[in-house]
XYZ file of C-alpha atoms in Angstrom:
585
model
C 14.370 35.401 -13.104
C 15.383 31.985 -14.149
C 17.103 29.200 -13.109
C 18.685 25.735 -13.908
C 16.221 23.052 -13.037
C 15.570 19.865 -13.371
C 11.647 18.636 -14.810
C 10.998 17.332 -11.198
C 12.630 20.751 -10.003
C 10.884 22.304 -12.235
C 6.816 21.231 -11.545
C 7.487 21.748 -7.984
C 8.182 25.213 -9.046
C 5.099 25.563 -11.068
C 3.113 23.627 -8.568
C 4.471 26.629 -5.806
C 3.544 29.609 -9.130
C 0.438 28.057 -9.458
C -1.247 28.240 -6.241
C -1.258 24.398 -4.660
C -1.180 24.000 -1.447
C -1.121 20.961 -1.100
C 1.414 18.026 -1.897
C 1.640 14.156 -1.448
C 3.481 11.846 -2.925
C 5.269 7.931 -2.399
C 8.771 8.041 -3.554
C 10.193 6.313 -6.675
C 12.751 7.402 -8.950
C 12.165 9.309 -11.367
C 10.197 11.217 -9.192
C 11.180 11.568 -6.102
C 12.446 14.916 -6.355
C 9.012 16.679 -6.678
C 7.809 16.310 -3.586
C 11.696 17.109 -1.784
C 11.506 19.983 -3.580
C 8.078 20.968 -2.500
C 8.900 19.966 1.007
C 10.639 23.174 1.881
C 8.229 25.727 0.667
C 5.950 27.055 3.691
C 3.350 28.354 1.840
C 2.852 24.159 1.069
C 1.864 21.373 3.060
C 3.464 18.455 1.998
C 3.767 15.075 3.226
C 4.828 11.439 2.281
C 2.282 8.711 1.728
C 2.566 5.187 2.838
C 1.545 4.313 -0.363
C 0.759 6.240 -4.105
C -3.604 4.970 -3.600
C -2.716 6.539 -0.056
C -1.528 9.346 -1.457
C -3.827 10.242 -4.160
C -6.860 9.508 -1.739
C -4.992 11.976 0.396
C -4.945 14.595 -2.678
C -8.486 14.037 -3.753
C -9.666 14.991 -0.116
C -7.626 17.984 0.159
C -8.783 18.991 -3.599
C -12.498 18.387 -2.258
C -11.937 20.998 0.168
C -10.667 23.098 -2.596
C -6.719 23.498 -2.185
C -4.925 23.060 -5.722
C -3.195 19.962 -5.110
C -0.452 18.050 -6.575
C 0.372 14.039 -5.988
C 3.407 12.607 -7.543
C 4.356 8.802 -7.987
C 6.851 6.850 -10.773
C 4.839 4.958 -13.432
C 4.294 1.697 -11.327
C 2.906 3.783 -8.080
C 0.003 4.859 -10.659
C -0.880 1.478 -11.016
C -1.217 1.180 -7.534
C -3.360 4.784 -7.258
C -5.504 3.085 -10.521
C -8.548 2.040 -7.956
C -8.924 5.823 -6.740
C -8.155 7.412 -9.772
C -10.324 6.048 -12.122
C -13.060 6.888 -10.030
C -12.237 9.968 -9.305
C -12.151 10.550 -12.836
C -15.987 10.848 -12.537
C -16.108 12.267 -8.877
C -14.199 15.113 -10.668
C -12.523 17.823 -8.067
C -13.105 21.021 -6.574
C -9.661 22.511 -6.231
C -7.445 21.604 -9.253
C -5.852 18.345 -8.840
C -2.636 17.180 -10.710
C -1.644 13.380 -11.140
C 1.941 13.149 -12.099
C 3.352 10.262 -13.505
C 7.276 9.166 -13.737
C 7.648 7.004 -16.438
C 10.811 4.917 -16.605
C 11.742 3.895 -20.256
C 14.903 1.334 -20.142
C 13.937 0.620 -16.838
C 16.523 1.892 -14.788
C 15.387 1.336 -11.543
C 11.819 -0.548 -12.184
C 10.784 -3.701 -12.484
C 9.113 -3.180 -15.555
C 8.871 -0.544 -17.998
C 4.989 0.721 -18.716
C 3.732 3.481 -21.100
C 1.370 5.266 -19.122
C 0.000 7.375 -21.511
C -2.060 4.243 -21.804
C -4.019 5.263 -18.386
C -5.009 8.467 -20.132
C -8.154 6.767 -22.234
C -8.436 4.035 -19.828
C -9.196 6.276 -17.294
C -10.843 8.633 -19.439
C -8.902 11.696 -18.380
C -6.561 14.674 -19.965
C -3.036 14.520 -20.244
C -0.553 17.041 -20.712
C 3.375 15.663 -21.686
C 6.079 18.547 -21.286
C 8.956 18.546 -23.806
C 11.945 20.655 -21.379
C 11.687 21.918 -17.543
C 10.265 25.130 -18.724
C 7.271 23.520 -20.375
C 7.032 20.964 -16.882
C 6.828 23.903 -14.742
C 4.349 26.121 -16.859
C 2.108 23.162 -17.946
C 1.620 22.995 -14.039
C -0.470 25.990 -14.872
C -2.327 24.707 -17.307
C -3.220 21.550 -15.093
C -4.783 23.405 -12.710
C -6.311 25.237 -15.054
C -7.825 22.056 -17.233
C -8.220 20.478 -13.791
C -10.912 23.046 -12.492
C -13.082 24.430 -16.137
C -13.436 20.715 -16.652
C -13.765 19.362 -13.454
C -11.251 16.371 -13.530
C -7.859 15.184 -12.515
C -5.235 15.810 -14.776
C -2.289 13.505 -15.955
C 1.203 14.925 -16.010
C 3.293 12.296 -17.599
C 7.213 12.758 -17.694
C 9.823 10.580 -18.173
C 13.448 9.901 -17.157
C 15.357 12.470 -19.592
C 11.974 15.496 -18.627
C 12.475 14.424 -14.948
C 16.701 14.825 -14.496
C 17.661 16.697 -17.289
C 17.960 20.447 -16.168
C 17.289 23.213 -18.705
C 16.563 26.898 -18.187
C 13.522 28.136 -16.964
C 12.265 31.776 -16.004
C 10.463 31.778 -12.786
C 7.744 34.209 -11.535
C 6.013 35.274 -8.279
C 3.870 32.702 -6.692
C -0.174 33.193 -7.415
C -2.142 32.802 -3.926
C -4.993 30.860 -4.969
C -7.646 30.722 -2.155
C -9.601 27.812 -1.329
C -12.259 27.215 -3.326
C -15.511 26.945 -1.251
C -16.596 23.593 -0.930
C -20.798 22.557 -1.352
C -21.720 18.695 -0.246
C -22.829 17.127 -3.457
C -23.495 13.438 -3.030
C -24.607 13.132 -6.545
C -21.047 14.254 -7.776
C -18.919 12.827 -4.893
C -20.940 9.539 -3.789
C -20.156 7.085 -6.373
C -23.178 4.555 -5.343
C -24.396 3.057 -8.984
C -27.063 5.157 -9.562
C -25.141 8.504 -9.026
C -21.995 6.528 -10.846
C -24.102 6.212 -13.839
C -24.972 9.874 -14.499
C -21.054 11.036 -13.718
C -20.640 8.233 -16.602
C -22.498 10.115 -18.926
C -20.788 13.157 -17.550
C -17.546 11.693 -17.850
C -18.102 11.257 -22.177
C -19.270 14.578 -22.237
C -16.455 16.060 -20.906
C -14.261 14.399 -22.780
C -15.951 15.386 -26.017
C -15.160 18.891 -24.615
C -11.713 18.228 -24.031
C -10.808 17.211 -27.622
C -12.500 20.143 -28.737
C -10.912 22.688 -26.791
C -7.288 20.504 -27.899
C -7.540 21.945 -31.097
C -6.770 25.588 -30.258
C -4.839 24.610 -27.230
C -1.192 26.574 -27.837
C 0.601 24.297 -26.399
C 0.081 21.860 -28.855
C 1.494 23.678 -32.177
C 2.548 22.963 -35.907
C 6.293 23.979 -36.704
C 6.090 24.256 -40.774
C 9.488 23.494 -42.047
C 9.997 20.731 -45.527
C 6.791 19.510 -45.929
C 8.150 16.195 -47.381
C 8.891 14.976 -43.988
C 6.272 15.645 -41.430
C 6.583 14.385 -37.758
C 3.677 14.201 -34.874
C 5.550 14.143 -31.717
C 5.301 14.892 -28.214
C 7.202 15.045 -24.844
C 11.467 14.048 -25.284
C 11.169 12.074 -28.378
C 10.165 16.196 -29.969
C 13.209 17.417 -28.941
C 15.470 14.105 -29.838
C 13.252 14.555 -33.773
C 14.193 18.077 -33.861
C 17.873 17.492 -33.048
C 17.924 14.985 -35.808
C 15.462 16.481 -38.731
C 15.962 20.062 -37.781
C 13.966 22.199 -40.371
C 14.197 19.473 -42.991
C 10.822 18.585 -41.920
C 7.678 19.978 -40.594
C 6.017 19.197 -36.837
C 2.946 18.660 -35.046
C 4.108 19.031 -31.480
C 1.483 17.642 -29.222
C 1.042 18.658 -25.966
C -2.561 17.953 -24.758
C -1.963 13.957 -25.888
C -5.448 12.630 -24.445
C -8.021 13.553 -26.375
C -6.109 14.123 -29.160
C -6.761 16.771 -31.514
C -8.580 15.155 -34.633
C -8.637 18.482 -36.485
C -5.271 19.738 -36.164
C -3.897 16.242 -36.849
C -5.256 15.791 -40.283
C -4.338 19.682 -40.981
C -1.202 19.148 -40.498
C -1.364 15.217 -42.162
C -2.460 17.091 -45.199
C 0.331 19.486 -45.952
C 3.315 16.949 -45.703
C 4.266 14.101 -48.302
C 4.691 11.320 -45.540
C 3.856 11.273 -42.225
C 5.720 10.255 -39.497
C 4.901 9.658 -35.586
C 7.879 9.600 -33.590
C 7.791 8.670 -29.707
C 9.145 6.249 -27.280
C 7.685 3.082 -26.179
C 4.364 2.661 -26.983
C 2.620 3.465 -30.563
C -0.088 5.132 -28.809
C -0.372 8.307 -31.042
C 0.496 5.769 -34.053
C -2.202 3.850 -33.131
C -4.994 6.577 -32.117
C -4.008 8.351 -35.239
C -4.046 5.425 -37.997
C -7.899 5.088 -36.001
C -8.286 8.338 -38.005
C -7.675 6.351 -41.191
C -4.749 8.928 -41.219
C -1.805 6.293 -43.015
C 1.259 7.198 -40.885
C 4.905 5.196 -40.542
C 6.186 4.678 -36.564
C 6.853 1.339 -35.055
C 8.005 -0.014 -38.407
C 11.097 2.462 -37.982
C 11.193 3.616 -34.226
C 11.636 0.601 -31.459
C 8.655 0.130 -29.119
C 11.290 -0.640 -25.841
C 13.677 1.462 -23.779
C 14.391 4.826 -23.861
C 15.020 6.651 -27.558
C 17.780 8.944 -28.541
C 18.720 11.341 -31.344
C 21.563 8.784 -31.955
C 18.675 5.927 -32.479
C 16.591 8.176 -34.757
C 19.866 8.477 -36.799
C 20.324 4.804 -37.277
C 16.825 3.948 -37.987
C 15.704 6.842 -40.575
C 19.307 7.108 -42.106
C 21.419 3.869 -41.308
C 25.097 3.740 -40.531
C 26.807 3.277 -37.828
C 26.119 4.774 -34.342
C 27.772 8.177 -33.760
C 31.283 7.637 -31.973
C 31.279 6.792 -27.894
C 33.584 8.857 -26.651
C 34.393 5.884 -23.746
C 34.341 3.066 -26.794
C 37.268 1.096 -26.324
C 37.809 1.885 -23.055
C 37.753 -1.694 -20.830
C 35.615 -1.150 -17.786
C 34.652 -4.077 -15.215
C 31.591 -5.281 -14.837
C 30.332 -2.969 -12.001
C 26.686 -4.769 -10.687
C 24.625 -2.883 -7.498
C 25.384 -4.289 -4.400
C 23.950 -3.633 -1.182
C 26.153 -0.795 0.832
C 29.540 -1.459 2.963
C 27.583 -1.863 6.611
C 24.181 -2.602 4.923
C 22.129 -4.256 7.616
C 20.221 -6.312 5.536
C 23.409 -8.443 4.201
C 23.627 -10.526 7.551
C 20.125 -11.293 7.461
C 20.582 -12.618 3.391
C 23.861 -14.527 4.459
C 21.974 -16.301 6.965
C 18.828 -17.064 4.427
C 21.161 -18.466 1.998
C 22.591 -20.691 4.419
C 19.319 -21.962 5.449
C 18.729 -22.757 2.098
C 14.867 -21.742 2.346
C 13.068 -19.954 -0.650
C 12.925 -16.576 0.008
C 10.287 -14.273 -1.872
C 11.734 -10.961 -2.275
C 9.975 -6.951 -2.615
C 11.005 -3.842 -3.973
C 13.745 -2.103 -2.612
C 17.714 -2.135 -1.323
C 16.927 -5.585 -0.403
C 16.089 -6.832 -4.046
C 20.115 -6.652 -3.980
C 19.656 -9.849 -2.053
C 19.561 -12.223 -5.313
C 23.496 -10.787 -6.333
C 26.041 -13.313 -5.776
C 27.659 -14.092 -3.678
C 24.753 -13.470 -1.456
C 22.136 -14.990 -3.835
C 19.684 -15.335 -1.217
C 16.577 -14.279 -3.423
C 13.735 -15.993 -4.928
C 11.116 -13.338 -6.547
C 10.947 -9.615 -7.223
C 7.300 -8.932 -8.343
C 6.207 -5.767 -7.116
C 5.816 -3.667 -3.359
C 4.241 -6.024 -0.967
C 4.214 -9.259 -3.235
C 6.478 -11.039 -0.808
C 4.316 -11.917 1.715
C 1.092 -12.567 -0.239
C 3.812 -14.999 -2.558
C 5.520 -16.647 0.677
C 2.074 -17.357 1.630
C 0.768 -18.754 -1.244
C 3.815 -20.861 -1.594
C 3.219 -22.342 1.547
C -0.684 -23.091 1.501
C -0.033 -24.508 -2.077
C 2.774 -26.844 -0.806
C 0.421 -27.778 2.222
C -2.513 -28.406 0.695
C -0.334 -30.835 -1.518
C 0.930 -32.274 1.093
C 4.050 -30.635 1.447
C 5.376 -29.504 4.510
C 7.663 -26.909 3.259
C 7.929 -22.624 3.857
C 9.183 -20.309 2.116
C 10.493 -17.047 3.408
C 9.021 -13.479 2.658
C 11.158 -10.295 2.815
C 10.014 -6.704 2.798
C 11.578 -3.248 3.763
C 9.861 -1.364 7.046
C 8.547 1.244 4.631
C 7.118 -1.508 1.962
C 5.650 -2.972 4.904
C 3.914 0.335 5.313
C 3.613 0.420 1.749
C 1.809 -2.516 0.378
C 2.913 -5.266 3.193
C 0.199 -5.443 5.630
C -2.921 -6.403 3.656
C -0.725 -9.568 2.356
C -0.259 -10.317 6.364
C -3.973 -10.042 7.235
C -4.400 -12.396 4.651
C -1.401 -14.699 6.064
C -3.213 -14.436 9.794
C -6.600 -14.804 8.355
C -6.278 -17.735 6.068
C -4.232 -19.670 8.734
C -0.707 -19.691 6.722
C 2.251 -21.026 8.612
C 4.732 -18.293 6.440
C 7.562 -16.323 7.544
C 8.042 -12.752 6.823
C 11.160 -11.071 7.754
C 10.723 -6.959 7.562
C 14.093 -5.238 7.325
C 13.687 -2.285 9.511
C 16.184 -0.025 8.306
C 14.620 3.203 9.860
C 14.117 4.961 6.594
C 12.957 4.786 3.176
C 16.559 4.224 1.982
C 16.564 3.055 -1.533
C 14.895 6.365 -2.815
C 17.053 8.335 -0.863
C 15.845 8.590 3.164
C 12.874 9.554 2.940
C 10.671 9.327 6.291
C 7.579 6.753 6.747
C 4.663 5.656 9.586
C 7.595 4.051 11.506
C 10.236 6.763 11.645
C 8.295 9.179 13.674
C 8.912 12.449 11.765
C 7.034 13.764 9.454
C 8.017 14.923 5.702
C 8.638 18.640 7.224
C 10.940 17.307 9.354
C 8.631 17.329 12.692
C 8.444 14.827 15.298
C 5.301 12.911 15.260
C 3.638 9.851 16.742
C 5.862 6.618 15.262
C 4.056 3.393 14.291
C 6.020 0.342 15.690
C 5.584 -2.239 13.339
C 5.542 -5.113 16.145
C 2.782 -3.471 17.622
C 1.303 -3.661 13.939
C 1.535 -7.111 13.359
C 0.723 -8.180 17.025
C -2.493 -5.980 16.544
C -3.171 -8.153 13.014
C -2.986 -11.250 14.815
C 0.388 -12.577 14.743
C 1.484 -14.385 17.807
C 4.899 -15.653 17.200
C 7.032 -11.985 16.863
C 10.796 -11.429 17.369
C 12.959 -8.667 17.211
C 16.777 -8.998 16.738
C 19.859 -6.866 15.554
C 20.386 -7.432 12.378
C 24.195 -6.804 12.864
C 24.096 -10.343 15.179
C 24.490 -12.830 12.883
C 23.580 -15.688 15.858
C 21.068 -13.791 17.037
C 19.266 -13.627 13.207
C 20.039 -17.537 12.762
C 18.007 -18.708 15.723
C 14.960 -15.972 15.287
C 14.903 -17.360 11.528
C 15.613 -21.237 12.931
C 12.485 -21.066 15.181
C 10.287 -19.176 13.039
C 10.528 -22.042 10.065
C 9.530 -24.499 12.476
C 6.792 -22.379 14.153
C 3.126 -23.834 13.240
C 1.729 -20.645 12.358
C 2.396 -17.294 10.961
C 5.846 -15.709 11.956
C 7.551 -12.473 11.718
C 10.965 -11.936 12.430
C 11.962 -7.727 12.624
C 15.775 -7.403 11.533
C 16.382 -4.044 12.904
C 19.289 -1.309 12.277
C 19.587 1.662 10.746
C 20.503 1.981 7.347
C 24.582 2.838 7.389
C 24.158 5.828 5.211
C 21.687 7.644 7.683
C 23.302 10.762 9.002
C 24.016 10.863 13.384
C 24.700 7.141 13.481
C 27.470 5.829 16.345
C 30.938 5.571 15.627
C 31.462 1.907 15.074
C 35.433 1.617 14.932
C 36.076 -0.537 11.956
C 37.259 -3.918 11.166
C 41.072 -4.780 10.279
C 42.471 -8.070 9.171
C 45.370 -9.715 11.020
C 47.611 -11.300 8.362
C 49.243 -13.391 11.092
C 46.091 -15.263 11.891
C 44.160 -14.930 8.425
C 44.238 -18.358 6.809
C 42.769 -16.808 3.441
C 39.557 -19.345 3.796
C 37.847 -16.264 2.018
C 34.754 -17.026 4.185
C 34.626 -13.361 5.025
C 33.890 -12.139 1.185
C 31.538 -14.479 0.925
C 29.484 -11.787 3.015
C 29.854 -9.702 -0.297
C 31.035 -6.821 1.501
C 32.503 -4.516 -1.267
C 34.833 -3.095 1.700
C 36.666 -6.503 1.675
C 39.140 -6.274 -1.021
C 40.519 -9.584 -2.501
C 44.411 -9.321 -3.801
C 45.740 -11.750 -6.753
C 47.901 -13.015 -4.162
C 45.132 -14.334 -2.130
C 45.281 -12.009 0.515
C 42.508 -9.822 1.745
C 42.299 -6.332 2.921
C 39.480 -4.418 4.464
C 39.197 -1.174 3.160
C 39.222 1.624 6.111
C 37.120 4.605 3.848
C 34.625 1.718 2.650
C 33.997 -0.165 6.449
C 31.256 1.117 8.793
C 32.403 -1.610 11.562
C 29.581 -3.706 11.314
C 31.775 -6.722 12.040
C 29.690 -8.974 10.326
C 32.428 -10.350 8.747
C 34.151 -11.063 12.304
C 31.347 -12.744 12.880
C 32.083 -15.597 9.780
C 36.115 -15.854 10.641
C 36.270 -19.014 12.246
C 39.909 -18.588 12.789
C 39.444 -14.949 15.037
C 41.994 -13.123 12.559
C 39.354 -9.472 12.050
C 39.516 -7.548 14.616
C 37.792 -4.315 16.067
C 39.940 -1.472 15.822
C 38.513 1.840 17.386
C 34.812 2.539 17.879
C 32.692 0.725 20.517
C 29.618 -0.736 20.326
C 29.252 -3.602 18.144
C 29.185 -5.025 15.278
């Protein structure tokens, strides 16, 4: 049978064919669809992580007591699973246990673009990159499989165009793979230095193995075509080489691409003229390979940043012009992300700007905070920098003598996320800094997924829900508000009082994101012409349902407004108005 799916489709498919049983992930495009499409399967517990070390902590247990297990996270989660994955890297598992990494060339949604085949050798475990959805849902298989004869984690690195495109891909029955029985072994699972040190040696070992068997594994292969050209290649960049060479050259498709195949690569570097490496980002098999003494042309003709194409393989091995854009010529406006029509974290920005405070943002909707004409933002550095940063900027400024705060502003699941250990730190190093969380109810920016503090579970179930002002209360902070983050007054003094507090503050802005489904009719919000003075005060709310004419004028449009009435709340001459719905705004 087969079916259109996507890579992320796709491994959640081979992760069901394959036996796991167990799934856990943090969301982050581009891989948040693994784990929703594992969500509905019964035969598979699955469940959302606070955070991606949460998560594959999570997986490691459940692999210990021998389910096959999966954990998925976009290339900057892994960074944050590093701690427990390099050491379980020399725990090994019981139960196979796939890693999956996202990667993100051109950054689309990141706030920085990483090649993480790089964690492979630093973390001295296989890796397996997938070239279309079939191979992402079949190399599933063979990560379990790796996984358990060599007793490690295995990597599973895709990127954007594996992760959304959707190819073809012929499914089977589901394998029931039974737990494996598990036998306590402190000297493999208790990583105290002296049992640390033999796993070490273990560790080397196993990796010596692993290149070995990499020379016969099939899914690596050579594809003899003109042997003038010859191309070593692996995940997307084979198929964009193969669109572009096509059999005027010859290919080493690699599959396994940590430890690489020594062997196989200087087979196949001996039957071609020149030797190419062709892949995106990085020059990691350039690099590993010239190590070989193999000499091989890459980064001198391929770019080392943002995503590659067939059309940039074109330019750089043939020169001319790009191929024709179909939309070239064709003026579009500027179109830059703003945050939603009804977004309640826009009042809480338009109130922060006004205050003129320095406000240290996080990663989420509310990084749409620094677009004009809101502009409220200060930093994006990763989840859960913004409170360890408005911290820091306030102990620094004191300790020079400066009385001064600055602002920190996270998302209710960031706070869950990465948020808390920079507020023990606040509480515990007696900072005077402010931290706002923006309780949406939901994970929204990835697309609604659940957290601690929504109170159902990935499956949909009700479960206990984690306030987060009983959370920081319980951490030691004294001075807590709540307010609605639709009351624009009510935000101003919460924020007012908290900057002059003398200690650590946190302010909850809390409202449910607008998109959530079941949400109360609001009415929406209509402009009287009569009374509007066009003062344009409203759009500097940067609503995008306010709609500015070249005649001055402005409109509100009715299939954009979610009657938030913020932008009642700015008219200083009463001329929007509530029309239908009840509750506020």
């Amino acid at each position: 049978m087969k079916k259109l799916l996507s890579g992320d489709e796709a491994i959640a498919r081979g992760a069901y064919e394959y036996g796991a049983t167990f799934a856990t992930a943090y969301p982050g495009t581009p891989s948040t669809e693994i784990l929703e499409n594992l969500i509905p399967y019964k035969e598979i517990y699955a469940e959302w992580s606070p955070n991606e070390k949460v998560a594959l902590e999570v997986a490691l247990g459940a692999s210990l007591a021998g389910a096959r297990t999966i954990v998925s996270m976009k290339h900057v989660g892994l960074n944050v699973a590093a701690d427990p994955l390099f050491t379980a890297a020399y725990t090994g598992v019981n139960g196979g246990l796939v890693v999956v990494s996202a990667d993100e060339p051109s950054l689309h949604s990141s706030q920085n673009e990483q090649d993480n085949r790089n964690i492979a050798p630093f973390a001295k475990i296989p890796m397996l990159e997938p070239s279309d959805s079939q191979e992402a849902k079949d190399l599933v298989g063979e990560a379990f499989r790796i996984s358990e004869e060599f007793d490690t984690p295995v990597l599973l690195r895709i990127t954007t165009r594996i992760a959304h495109a959707k190819g073809l891909v012929e499914c089977h029955e589901r394998q029931e793979v039974p737990l494996k029985e598990y036998k306590k072994d402190a000297a493999k699972y208790c990583m105290v230095p002296a049992n640390a040190m033999k796993r070490r040696v273990f560790v080397e070992e196993r990796t010596r193995r692993l290149a070995e068997f990499g020379e016969t594994f099939p899914w690596s292969r050579i594809e003899w075509g003109d042997k003038a050209v010859g191309i070593i290649t692996s995940g997307i960049s084979y198929q964009y080489a193969k669109e572009v060479f096509g059999d005027k050259a010859s290919y080493l498709k690699l599959t396994l691409t940590w430890p690489l195949p020594e062997k196989l690569i200087r087979e196949f570097a001996a039957g071609v003229e020149k030797l190419y490496v062709i892949e995106e980002l990085d020059p990691f098999l350039e690099t590993h390979i010239k190590a070989l003494g193999i000499p091989v042309v890459g980064k001198d003709i391929v770019p080392n940043m943002y995503e590659l194409s067939a059309d940039i393989l074109r330019q750089k091995f043939f020169g001319g012009a790009p191929a024709p854009n179909p939309v070239a010529g064709v003026n579009v406006p500027p179109r830059p992300p703003v945050l939603c029509a009804g977004c309640p974290h826009r009042p809480v920005f338009y109130i922060l700007k006004k205050l003129r405070v320095p406000v240290m943002g996080d990663i989420g909707c509310y990084g749409l905070g620094l677009q004009p004409p809101l502009e409220a933002v200060d930093t994006t550095v990763c989840m859960g920098a913004s409170v360890g940063m408005a911290h820091g900027f306030q102990k620094a400024s004191a300790w020079s003598g400066l009385s001064r705060k600055a602002v920190g502003v996270i998302g209710d699941s960031t706070f869950f996320h990465g948020g808390m250990p920079g507020l023990a730190d606040m509480v515990f190093n007696k900072g005077g800094g402010v931290l706002v969380v923006l309780d949406n109810r939901t994970t929204a920016m990835t697309g609604h997924q659940p957290h601690p503090g929504t109170g159902i579970t990935a499956k949909g179930e009700p479960t206990e829900e984690i306030k987060i002002e009983d959370v920081v209360r319980a951490m030691g902070v004294k001075d807590v508000a709540i307010v609605d983050s639709y009351d624009l007054k009510a935000v101003e003094t919460a924020l007012r009082h908290a900057l002059e507090f003398d200690g650590p503050s946190v302010v909850i802005c809390r409202r449910a994101c607008a998109l959530l489904k079941g949400l109360p009719n609001l009415g929406k919000a209509v402009i009287n012409q009569e009374k509007c003075t066009q003062c344009h005060a409203c759009l500097r709310t940067g609503c995008p349902a306010l709609v500015s004419h070249p005649d001055g004028s402005v409109t509100i449009d009715p299939n954009a407004c979610n009657g938030c009435f913020v932008c009642g709340q700015v008219c200083a001459f009463g001329a929007i108005e509530k029309a239908g719905g009840g509750e506020r705004g």
